[in-house]
mmCIF file of C-alpha atoms in Angstrom:
data_model
loop_
_atom_site.group_PDB
_atom_site.id
_atom_site.type_symbol
_atom_site.label_atom_id
_atom_site.label_comp_id
_atom_site.label_asym_id
_atom_site.label_seq_id
_atom_site.Cartn_x
_atom_site.Cartn_y
_atom_site.Cartn_z
ATOM 1 C CA MET A 1 0.000 0.000 0.000
ATOM 2 C CA PRO A 2 1.468 3.415 -0.940
ATOM 3 C CA GLN A 3 2.394 5.802 1.864
ATOM 4 C CA ALA A 4 0.280 8.950 2.244
ATOM 5 C CA ASP A 5 2.259 12.116 1.708
ATOM 6 C CA ALA A 6 1.591 15.737 0.840
ATOM 7 C CA GLU A 7 1.142 14.831 -2.831
ATOM 8 C CA THR A 8 -1.770 12.430 -2.281
ATOM 9 C CA PRO A 9 -5.354 13.743 -2.464
ATOM 10 C CA LEU A 10 -6.163 12.431 1.018
ATOM 11 C CA MET A 11 -3.227 14.146 2.718
ATOM 12 C CA ALA A 12 -3.825 17.340 0.769
ATOM 13 C CA GLU A 13 -7.441 17.328 1.949
ATOM 14 C CA LEU A 14 -6.441 16.780 5.573
ATOM 15 C CA GLN A 15 -3.939 19.620 5.432
ATOM 16 C CA GLN A 16 -6.530 21.894 3.836
ATOM 17 C CA ASP A 17 -9.103 21.055 6.519
ATOM 18 C CA ALA A 18 -6.568 21.803 9.268
ATOM 19 C CA ARG A 19 -5.778 25.182 7.714
ATOM 20 C CA ARG A 20 -9.477 26.041 7.385
ATOM 21 C CA ARG A 21 -10.192 25.165 11.014
ATOM 22 C CA ILE A 22 -7.434 27.487 12.187
ATOM 23 C CA GLU A 23 -8.377 30.355 9.861
ATOM 24 C CA LEU A 24 -12.173 30.224 10.059
ATOM 25 C CA ARG A 25 -13.100 29.104 13.572
ATOM 26 C CA GLY A 26 -15.151 31.852 15.196
ATOM 27 C CA ARG A 27 -14.324 34.382 12.491
ATOM 28 C CA ARG A 28 -16.712 37.262 11.773
ATOM 29 C CA PHE A 29 -17.333 38.157 8.136
ATOM 30 C CA PRO A 30 -17.634 41.763 6.886
ATOM 31 C CA ARG A 31 -21.085 43.206 6.267
ATOM 32 C CA PRO A 32 -22.006 44.454 2.792
ATOM 33 C CA ALA A 33 -22.866 48.124 2.405
ATOM 34 C CA GLN A 34 -26.397 47.181 1.367
ATOM 35 C CA THR A 35 -28.500 44.043 1.163
ATOM 36 C CA ARG A 36 -27.141 41.576 -1.400
ATOM 37 C CA VAL A 37 -29.881 39.567 -3.118
ATOM 38 C CA ILE A 38 -28.433 36.429 -4.707
ATOM 39 C CA THR A 39 -30.361 33.877 -6.736
ATOM 40 C CA VAL A 40 -28.822 30.401 -6.765
ATOM 41 C CA ALA A 41 -29.724 28.907 -10.117
ATOM 42 C CA ASN A 42 -28.875 26.246 -12.652
ATOM 43 C CA GLN A 43 -31.298 24.754 -15.162
ATOM 44 C CA LYS A 44 -29.664 21.371 -14.667
ATOM 45 C CA GLY A 45 -30.932 19.397 -11.682
ATOM 46 C CA GLY A 46 -28.755 17.701 -9.112
ATOM 47 C CA VAL A 47 -25.868 20.171 -9.144
ATOM 48 C CA GLY A 48 -26.270 21.277 -5.526
ATOM 49 C CA LYS A 49 -28.433 24.405 -5.757
ATOM 50 C CA THR A 50 -30.416 23.835 -2.578
ATOM 51 C CA THR A 51 -27.439 22.416 -0.705
ATOM 52 C CA THR A 52 -25.377 25.450 -1.677
ATOM 53 C CA THR A 53 -28.160 27.873 -0.770
ATOM 54 C CA VAL A 54 -28.775 26.596 2.751
ATOM 55 C CA ASN A 55 -25.145 25.963 3.673
ATOM 56 C CA LEU A 56 -23.867 29.330 2.452
ATOM 57 C CA ALA A 57 -26.763 31.011 4.267
ATOM 58 C CA ALA A 58 -25.997 29.129 7.495
ATOM 59 C CA ALA A 59 -22.274 29.845 7.199
ATOM 60 C CA LEU A 60 -22.827 33.581 6.764
ATOM 61 C CA ALA A 61 -25.324 33.654 9.652
ATOM 62 C CA GLN A 62 -22.885 31.820 11.926
ATOM 63 C CA ALA A 63 -20.322 34.481 11.031
ATOM 64 C CA GLY A 64 -22.550 37.220 12.450
ATOM 65 C CA LEU A 65 -24.569 38.326 9.413
ATOM 66 C CA ASN A 66 -28.356 38.515 9.016
ATOM 67 C CA VAL A 67 -29.506 36.142 6.281
ATOM 68 C CA LEU A 68 -32.879 35.399 4.684
ATOM 69 C CA VAL A 69 -33.560 32.363 2.480
ATOM 70 C CA LEU A 70 -36.471 32.469 0.028
ATOM 71 C CA ASP A 71 -37.432 28.882 -0.797
ATOM 72 C CA ASN A 72 -38.837 29.293 -4.301
ATOM 73 C CA ASP A 73 -38.785 25.579 -5.185
ATOM 74 C CA PRO A 74 -42.068 23.604 -4.841
ATOM 75 C CA GLN A 75 -40.084 20.658 -3.458
ATOM 76 C CA GLY A 76 -39.378 22.694 -0.322
ATOM 77 C CA ASN A 77 -35.976 21.085 0.237
ATOM 78 C CA ALA A 78 -34.385 24.296 1.497
ATOM 79 C CA SER A 79 -37.098 24.567 4.144
ATOM 80 C CA THR A 80 -36.434 20.966 5.194
ATOM 81 C CA ALA A 81 -32.681 21.518 5.504
ATOM 82 C CA LEU A 82 -33.215 24.595 7.673
ATOM 83 C CA GLY A 83 -35.620 22.797 9.999
ATOM 84 C CA ILE A 84 -38.532 25.011 8.926
ATOM 85 C CA ASP A 85 -42.144 23.771 9.070
ATOM 86 C CA HIS A 86 -43.561 23.662 5.535
ATOM 87 C CA ARG A 87 -46.564 21.383 5.771
ATOM 88 C CA ALA A 88 -49.591 22.155 3.595
ATOM 89 C CA GLY A 89 -51.437 25.149 5.025
ATOM 90 C CA THR A 90 -48.334 26.784 6.496
ATOM 91 C CA PRO A 91 -47.997 30.467 5.472
ATOM 92 C CA SER A 92 -45.429 30.360 2.705
ATOM 93 C CA ILE A 93 -44.017 31.932 -0.419
ATOM 94 C CA TYR A 94 -47.144 30.765 -2.276
ATOM 95 C CA GLU A 95 -49.322 33.234 -0.345
ATOM 96 C CA VAL A 96 -46.746 35.952 -1.004
ATOM 97 C CA LEU A 97 -46.684 35.356 -4.768
ATOM 98 C CA VAL A 98 -50.328 34.558 -5.441
ATOM 99 C CA ASP A 99 -52.296 36.297 -2.686
ATOM 100 C CA GLY A 100 -50.017 39.290 -2.134
ATOM 101 C CA ALA A 101 -49.371 38.423 1.519
ATOM 102 C CA SER A 102 -46.516 40.062 3.405
ATOM 103 C CA ILE A 103 -43.259 38.166 3.795
ATOM 104 C CA ALA A 104 -43.260 39.246 7.449
ATOM 105 C CA GLU A 105 -46.386 37.114 8.013
ATOM 106 C CA ALA A 106 -44.795 33.938 6.634
ATOM 107 C CA VAL A 107 -41.074 34.123 7.431
ATOM 108 C CA GLN A 108 -39.761 31.773 10.132
ATOM 109 C CA PRO A 109 -36.498 31.815 12.115
ATOM 110 C CA SER A 110 -34.159 28.852 11.817
ATOM 111 C CA PRO A 111 -34.239 26.791 15.032
ATOM 112 C CA ASP A 112 -30.528 25.948 14.815
ATOM 113 C CA VAL A 113 -28.803 29.103 13.535
ATOM 114 C CA PRO A 114 -29.374 32.582 15.006
ATOM 115 C CA ASN A 115 -29.806 35.464 12.523
ATOM 116 C CA LEU A 116 -31.113 33.079 9.834
ATOM 117 C CA TRP A 117 -34.685 33.257 8.546
ATOM 118 C CA CYS A 118 -36.538 31.328 5.861
ATOM 119 C CA LEU A 119 -39.648 31.985 3.782
ATOM 120 C CA PRO A 120 -40.766 28.369 3.303
ATOM 121 C CA ALA A 121 -42.266 26.629 0.287
ATOM 122 C CA THR A 122 -45.232 24.276 0.576
ATOM 123 C CA ILE A 123 -46.763 21.870 -1.920
ATOM 124 C CA ASP A 124 -49.169 24.680 -2.896
ATOM 125 C CA LEU A 125 -46.312 26.337 -4.771
ATOM 126 C CA SER A 126 -46.467 23.626 -7.446
ATOM 127 C CA GLY A 127 -49.636 25.229 -8.781
ATOM 128 C CA ALA A 128 -48.344 28.786 -8.678
ATOM 129 C CA GLU A 129 -46.875 28.592 -12.192
ATOM 130 C CA ILE A 130 -50.378 28.276 -13.653
ATOM 131 C CA GLU A 131 -52.014 30.802 -11.325
ATOM 132 C CA LEU A 132 -49.384 33.469 -11.998
ATOM 133 C CA VAL A 133 -49.926 33.395 -15.772
ATOM 134 C CA SER A 134 -53.007 35.636 -15.700
ATOM 135 C CA MET A 135 -51.800 37.999 -12.972
ATOM 136 C CA VAL A 136 -50.692 41.603 -13.400
ATOM 137 C CA ALA A 137 -46.936 42.189 -12.974
ATOM 138 C CA ARG A 138 -46.455 38.434 -12.618
ATOM 139 C CA GLU A 139 -42.668 38.638 -13.092
ATOM 140 C CA THR A 140 -42.105 41.244 -10.356
ATOM 141 C CA ARG A 141 -44.344 39.990 -7.548
ATOM 142 C CA LEU A 142 -41.505 38.506 -5.496
ATOM 143 C CA ARG A 143 -39.319 41.577 -5.974
ATOM 144 C CA ASN A 144 -42.076 43.916 -4.803
ATOM 145 C CA ALA A 145 -42.777 41.719 -1.778
ATOM 146 C CA LEU A 146 -39.107 41.605 -0.783
ATOM 147 C CA ASP A 147 -38.741 45.379 -1.145
ATOM 148 C CA ARG A 148 -41.715 45.878 1.179
ATOM 149 C CA TYR A 149 -40.297 43.424 3.713
ATOM 150 C CA LEU A 150 -36.862 45.034 3.804
ATOM 151 C CA GLN A 151 -38.469 48.448 4.229
ATOM 152 C CA TRP A 152 -40.722 47.077 7.002
ATOM 153 C CA ARG A 153 -37.681 45.871 8.933
ATOM 154 C CA VAL A 154 -36.167 49.343 8.772
ATOM 155 C CA GLU A 155 -39.387 51.024 9.875
ATOM 156 C CA THR A 156 -39.863 48.658 12.820
ATOM 157 C CA GLY A 157 -36.302 49.091 14.056
ATOM 158 C CA LEU A 158 -35.114 45.571 13.213
ATOM 159 C CA GLU A 159 -31.586 44.959 11.991
ATOM 160 C CA PRO A 160 -31.299 45.059 8.192
ATOM 161 C CA ILE A 161 -30.877 41.859 6.240
ATOM 162 C CA ASP A 162 -27.341 41.483 4.866
ATOM 163 C CA TYR A 163 -27.909 38.592 2.456
ATOM 164 C CA VAL A 164 -30.982 37.198 0.726
ATOM 165 C CA PHE A 165 -30.571 33.834 -1.020
ATOM 166 C CA VAL A 166 -33.252 32.615 -3.426
ATOM 167 C CA ASP A 167 -33.450 28.885 -4.125
ATOM 168 C CA CYS A 168 -34.814 27.996 -7.572
ATOM 169 C CA PRO A 169 -36.400 24.971 -9.216
ATOM 170 C CA PRO A 170 -34.374 23.394 -12.082
ATOM 171 C CA SER A 171 -36.454 25.002 -14.827
ATOM 172 C CA LEU A 172 -37.162 28.375 -16.412
ATOM 173 C CA GLY A 173 -40.798 28.943 -15.509
ATOM 174 C CA LEU A 174 -42.395 31.936 -13.823
ATOM 175 C CA LEU A 175 -40.999 30.933 -10.431
ATOM 176 C CA THR A 176 -37.435 31.114 -11.734
ATOM 177 C CA VAL A 177 -38.189 34.310 -13.649
ATOM 178 C CA ASN A 178 -39.407 35.883 -10.383
ATOM 179 C CA ALA A 179 -36.178 34.735 -8.728
ATOM 180 C CA PHE A 180 -34.100 36.368 -11.465
ATOM 181 C CA VAL A 181 -36.064 39.618 -11.288
ATOM 182 C CA VAL A 182 -35.810 39.909 -7.487
ATOM 183 C CA ALA A 183 -32.032 39.441 -7.496
ATOM 184 C CA ARG A 184 -29.083 41.583 -8.484
ATOM 185 C CA GLU A 185 -26.641 38.685 -8.548
ATOM 186 C CA VAL A 186 -26.715 35.080 -9.724
ATOM 187 C CA LEU A 187 -24.660 32.363 -8.065
ATOM 188 C CA ILE A 188 -24.238 29.298 -10.260
ATOM 189 C CA PRO A 189 -23.252 26.001 -8.654
ATOM 190 C CA ILE A 190 -21.589 23.756 -11.232
ATOM 191 C CA GLN A 191 -21.190 20.036 -10.716
ATOM 192 C CA CYS A 192 -17.742 18.903 -11.830
ATOM 193 C CA GLU A 193 -19.075 16.660 -14.572
ATOM 194 C CA TYR A 194 -19.501 17.002 -18.324
ATOM 195 C CA TYR A 195 -23.253 17.628 -18.488
ATOM 196 C CA ALA A 196 -22.909 20.550 -16.101
ATOM 197 C CA LEU A 197 -21.367 22.633 -18.871
ATOM 198 C CA GLU A 198 -24.456 22.127 -21.006
ATOM 199 C CA GLY A 199 -26.572 23.479 -18.153
ATOM 200 C CA LEU A 200 -24.263 26.476 -17.788
ATOM 201 C CA SER A 201 -24.550 27.339 -21.471
ATOM 202 C CA GLN A 202 -28.355 27.260 -21.337
ATOM 203 C CA LEU A 203 -28.466 29.269 -18.125
ATOM 204 C CA LEU A 204 -26.307 32.080 -19.501
ATOM 205 C CA LYS A 205 -28.687 32.456 -22.450
ATOM 206 C CA SER A 206 -31.639 32.694 -20.069
ATOM 207 C CA ILE A 207 -29.892 35.322 -17.945
ATOM 208 C CA GLN A 208 -29.182 37.397 -21.037
ATOM 209 C CA LEU A 209 -32.906 37.402 -21.861
ATOM 210 C CA ILE A 210 -33.778 38.512 -18.319
ATOM 211 C CA GLN A 211 -31.145 41.280 -18.530
ATOM 212 C CA ALA A 212 -32.555 42.517 -21.821
ATOM 213 C CA HIS A 213 -36.227 42.589 -20.864
ATOM 214 C CA LEU A 214 -36.828 42.501 -17.109
ATOM 215 C CA ASN A 215 -33.778 43.187 -14.924
ATOM 216 C CA PRO A 216 -30.820 44.997 -16.502
ATOM 217 C CA ASP A 217 -28.948 44.997 -13.163
ATOM 218 C CA LEU A 218 -28.808 41.198 -13.035
ATOM 219 C CA HIS A 219 -25.350 39.674 -13.491
ATOM 220 C CA VAL A 220 -23.528 36.452 -12.769
ATOM 221 C CA SER A 221 -21.340 37.344 -9.822
ATOM 222 C CA THR A 222 -20.253 33.941 -8.532
ATOM 223 C CA ILE A 223 -19.605 30.422 -9.799
ATOM 224 C CA LEU A 224 -19.042 27.630 -7.271
ATOM 225 C CA LEU A 225 -17.670 24.219 -8.231
ATOM 226 C CA THR A 226 -19.512 21.462 -6.358
ATOM 227 C CA MET A 227 -19.164 17.675 -5.972
ATOM 228 C CA TYR A 228 -15.466 18.025 -6.706
ATOM 229 C CA ASP A 229 -13.346 14.868 -6.537
ATOM 230 C CA ALA A 230 -9.646 15.687 -6.761
ATOM 231 C CA ARG A 231 -8.839 12.053 -7.518
ATOM 232 C CA THR A 232 -10.448 12.149 -10.977
ATOM 233 C CA ASN A 233 -9.084 13.758 -14.113
ATOM 234 C CA LEU A 234 -12.629 14.636 -15.221
ATOM 235 C CA ALA A 235 -13.303 16.864 -12.201
ATOM 236 C CA GLN A 236 -9.982 18.646 -12.669
ATOM 237 C CA GLN A 237 -10.669 19.114 -16.387
ATOM 238 C CA VAL A 238 -14.129 20.594 -15.796
ATOM 239 C CA ALA A 239 -12.725 22.886 -13.095
ATOM 240 C CA ASP A 240 -9.961 24.057 -15.441
ATOM 241 C CA GLU A 241 -12.498 24.774 -18.197
ATOM 242 C CA VAL A 242 -14.700 26.871 -15.924
ATOM 243 C CA ARG A 243 -11.762 28.765 -14.402
ATOM 244 C CA THR A 244 -10.337 29.472 -17.851
ATOM 245 C CA HIS A 245 -13.538 31.027 -19.164
ATOM 246 C CA PHE A 246 -14.715 32.696 -15.939
ATOM 247 C CA PRO A 247 -11.525 33.421 -13.969
ATOM 248 C CA ASP A 248 -12.815 36.386 -11.970
ATOM 249 C CA ARG A 249 -16.184 34.874 -11.063
ATOM 250 C CA THR A 250 -15.209 31.344 -10.054
ATOM 251 C CA LEU A 251 -14.507 30.961 -6.348
ATOM 252 C CA ARG A 252 -11.139 29.524 -5.356
ATOM 253 C CA THR A 253 -12.968 27.182 -2.988
ATOM 254 C CA THR A 254 -14.399 23.940 -4.332
ATOM 255 C CA VAL A 255 -16.993 21.859 -2.493
ATOM 256 C CA PRO A 256 -16.056 18.167 -2.383
ATOM 257 C CA ARG A 257 -18.344 15.180 -2.544
ATOM 258 C CA SER A 258 -19.282 14.522 1.059
ATOM 259 C CA VAL A 259 -21.514 12.011 2.798
ATOM 260 C CA ARG A 260 -21.969 14.489 5.664
ATOM 261 C CA ILE A 261 -23.436 17.096 3.306
ATOM 262 C CA SER A 262 -25.911 14.517 1.976
ATOM 263 C CA GLU A 263 -26.843 13.222 5.426
ATOM 264 C CA ALA A 264 -27.567 16.583 7.056
ATOM 265 C CA PRO A 265 -31.012 17.274 5.473
ATOM 266 C CA SER A 266 -32.374 13.969 6.771
ATOM 267 C CA TYR A 267 -31.891 15.424 10.265
ATOM 268 C CA GLY A 268 -33.486 18.751 9.304
ATOM 269 C CA GLN A 269 -30.122 20.508 9.437
ATOM 270 C CA THR A 270 -27.455 22.027 7.273
ATOM 271 C CA VAL A 271 -23.994 20.489 7.360
ATOM 272 C CA MET A 272 -22.871 23.606 9.235
ATOM 273 C CA THR A 273 -24.750 22.416 12.340
ATOM 274 C CA TYR A 274 -24.832 18.676 11.642
ATOM 275 C CA ASP A 275 -21.043 18.298 11.491
ATOM 276 C CA ALA A 276 -19.285 21.650 11.650
ATOM 277 C CA GLY A 277 -15.831 20.082 11.526
ATOM 278 C CA SER A 278 -16.416 18.017 8.386
ATOM 279 C CA THR A 279 -14.676 18.725 5.101
ATOM 280 C CA GLY A 280 -17.945 19.802 3.472
ATOM 281 C CA ALA A 281 -18.818 22.261 6.236
ATOM 282 C CA LEU A 282 -15.359 23.814 6.159
ATOM 283 C CA ALA A 283 -15.536 24.144 2.374
ATOM 284 C CA TYR A 284 -18.867 25.986 2.515
ATOM 285 C CA LEU A 285 -17.580 28.187 5.328
ATOM 286 C CA GLU A 286 -14.580 29.199 3.245
ATOM 287 C CA ALA A 287 -16.778 29.788 0.191
ATOM 288 C CA ALA A 288 -19.008 32.029 2.324
ATOM 289 C CA ARG A 289 -15.951 33.992 3.460
ATOM 290 C CA GLU A 290 -14.915 34.535 -0.176
ATOM 291 C CA ILE A 291 -18.386 35.799 -1.051
ATOM 292 C CA ALA A 292 -18.494 38.124 1.969
ATOM 293 C CA GLU A 293 -15.025 39.536 1.347
ATOM 294 C CA ARG A 294 -15.723 40.124 -2.332
ATOM 295 C CA GLY A 295 -18.939 41.924 -1.414
ATOM 296 C CA ALA A 296 -17.188 44.091 1.159
ATOM 297 C CA ALA A 297 -14.355 44.890 -1.247
ATOM 298 C CA GLY A 298 -16.856 46.105 -3.829
ATOM 299 C CA ALA A 299 -19.047 48.062 -1.424
ATOM 300 C CA ASP A 300 -18.131 51.407 -2.934
ATOM 301 C CA ALA A 301 -18.054 50.435 -6.594
ATOM 302 C CA GLY A 302 -20.565 47.573 -6.808
ATOM 303 C CA PRO A 303 -20.151 43.811 -6.952
ATOM 304 C CA GLU A 304 -18.584 43.797 -10.411
ATOM 305 C CA ALA A 305 -15.723 45.977 -9.182
ATOM 306 C CA ALA A 306 -14.949 43.529 -6.402
ATOM 307 C CA LEU A 307 -14.778 40.710 -8.884
ATOM 308 C CA ALA A 308 -12.712 42.688 -11.344
ATOM 309 C CA SER A 309 -10.190 43.406 -8.612
ATOM 310 C CA ASP A 310 -9.242 39.717 -8.598
ATOM 311 C CA THR A 311 -7.789 39.979 -12.065
ATOM 312 C CA GLY A 312 -7.067 43.671 -12.428
ATOM 313 C CA ALA A 313 -9.846 44.078 -15.001
ATOM 314 C CA PRO A 314 -11.592 47.481 -15.130
ATOM 315 C CA ALA A 315 -14.988 47.650 -13.463
ATOM 316 C CA PRO A 316 -18.074 48.607 -15.496
ATOM 317 C CA THR A 317 -19.514 52.045 -14.871
ATOM 318 C CA ASN A 318 -23.235 51.341 -15.233
ATOM 319 C CA GLY A 319 -23.848 48.047 -13.430
ATOM 320 C CA ALA A 320 -23.774 46.069 -16.678
ATOM 321 C CA PRO A 321 -21.401 43.141 -17.241
ATOM 322 C CA SER A 322 -17.927 44.300 -18.182
ATOM 323 C CA ALA A 323 -16.394 43.854 -21.618
ATOM 324 C CA GLU A 324 -14.227 41.098 -20.185
ATOM 325 C CA HIS A 325 -17.319 39.313 -18.894
ATOM 326 C CA ARG A 326 -19.038 39.602 -22.265
ATOM 327 C CA ALA A 327 -15.922 38.294 -23.930
ATOM 328 C CA ASP A 328 -15.999 35.339 -21.541
ATOM 329 C CA GLN A 329 -19.401 34.446 -22.941
ATOM 330 C CA GLN A 330 -18.824 35.182 -26.612
ATOM 331 C CA SER A 331 -15.249 34.695 -27.816
ATOM 332 C CA TYR A 332 -13.539 31.605 -26.512
ATOM 333 C CA PRO A 333 -10.544 30.221 -28.421
ATOM 334 C CA HIS A 334 -11.365 27.101 -30.435
ATOM 335 C CA ALA A 335 -7.950 25.628 -31.096
ATOM 336 C CA GLY A 336 -6.823 22.886 -28.750
ATOM 337 C CA GLU A 337 -9.990 23.073 -26.578
ATOM 338 C CA PRO A 338 -11.363 19.866 -25.030
ATOM 339 C CA VAL A 339 -14.705 18.839 -26.522
ATOM 340 C CA MET A 340 -16.621 19.856 -23.376
ATOM 341 C CA ALA A 341 -15.727 23.509 -24.016
ATOM 342 C CA ALA A 342 -17.901 23.440 -27.137
ATOM 343 C CA HIS A 343 -20.966 23.947 -24.944
ATOM 344 C CA LEU A 344 -19.604 27.293 -23.771
ATOM 345 C CA GLU A 345 -18.407 28.621 -27.121
ATOM 346 C CA ASP A 346 -21.866 29.583 -28.369
ATOM 347 C CA GLN A 347 -22.297 32.080 -25.521
#
């Protein structure tokens, strides 16, 4: 049996976990200058959208920030992971979208993490797609409701919300459109497998349509590589492809495959409370720190400036994606590219 040393994936992972424990234990993250509304989206299912949403939210809340999760997926998995009651009849995001109810009437605090709230999703939300079709301002109903809620917190003397995360279903219906309109930023979790690049290509096209017609301030601010297995060449190749085309938006942190992350929802918890010392929890905690520090760094010039600072690229002046970002989506080199890059070249 070969000896484990610093060059083996196992030893490298152990060393990385030890470093993260020392650096991140009890650390407070910087607050953004204003509320950051981030939609976690990917049209491909099974890439870790809900897992990423709840664990980043819990990590930021544990670091002293006020976080709200909007569970906009009829499956209600984010509500389950946060230990939030979402049985049929529970006040939920359905009443907010369809009946015009206040978010304040339906939001619930997380039982395990202070400073973390969730607007749950019930089975009723599965019918909202049809009911919203005939409604006035159907694409902006969630945005209007969130604006009223944030203003209500200010008027009642409550602490402002620092981060709002919106969990999406793996489709582009009216629920996802509402999630894109309410947000200013999109966080894309990408599974380190081949099909994930197809999902990314389709998602970027959808975001461009939303930018053009409904929300010009929307931009992809963050890409997170999930289910990463350092032992496989495929995972490394996918990671290299994404980092090559989106160098300033891809987080340095990757989230590994982890049994602990998968087990946590069955106990109604995030991995941050289920096993805070596990590799998966430490990875999400470090990813949350990256997101918080990028947001704080760009407080004066907007989120795009913070991202541009990673590579020295100039920041846009009007909130639109920079020329470098547009080039990322439109002009990739063709020569010598692996076949999986073909799914990105059409962007």
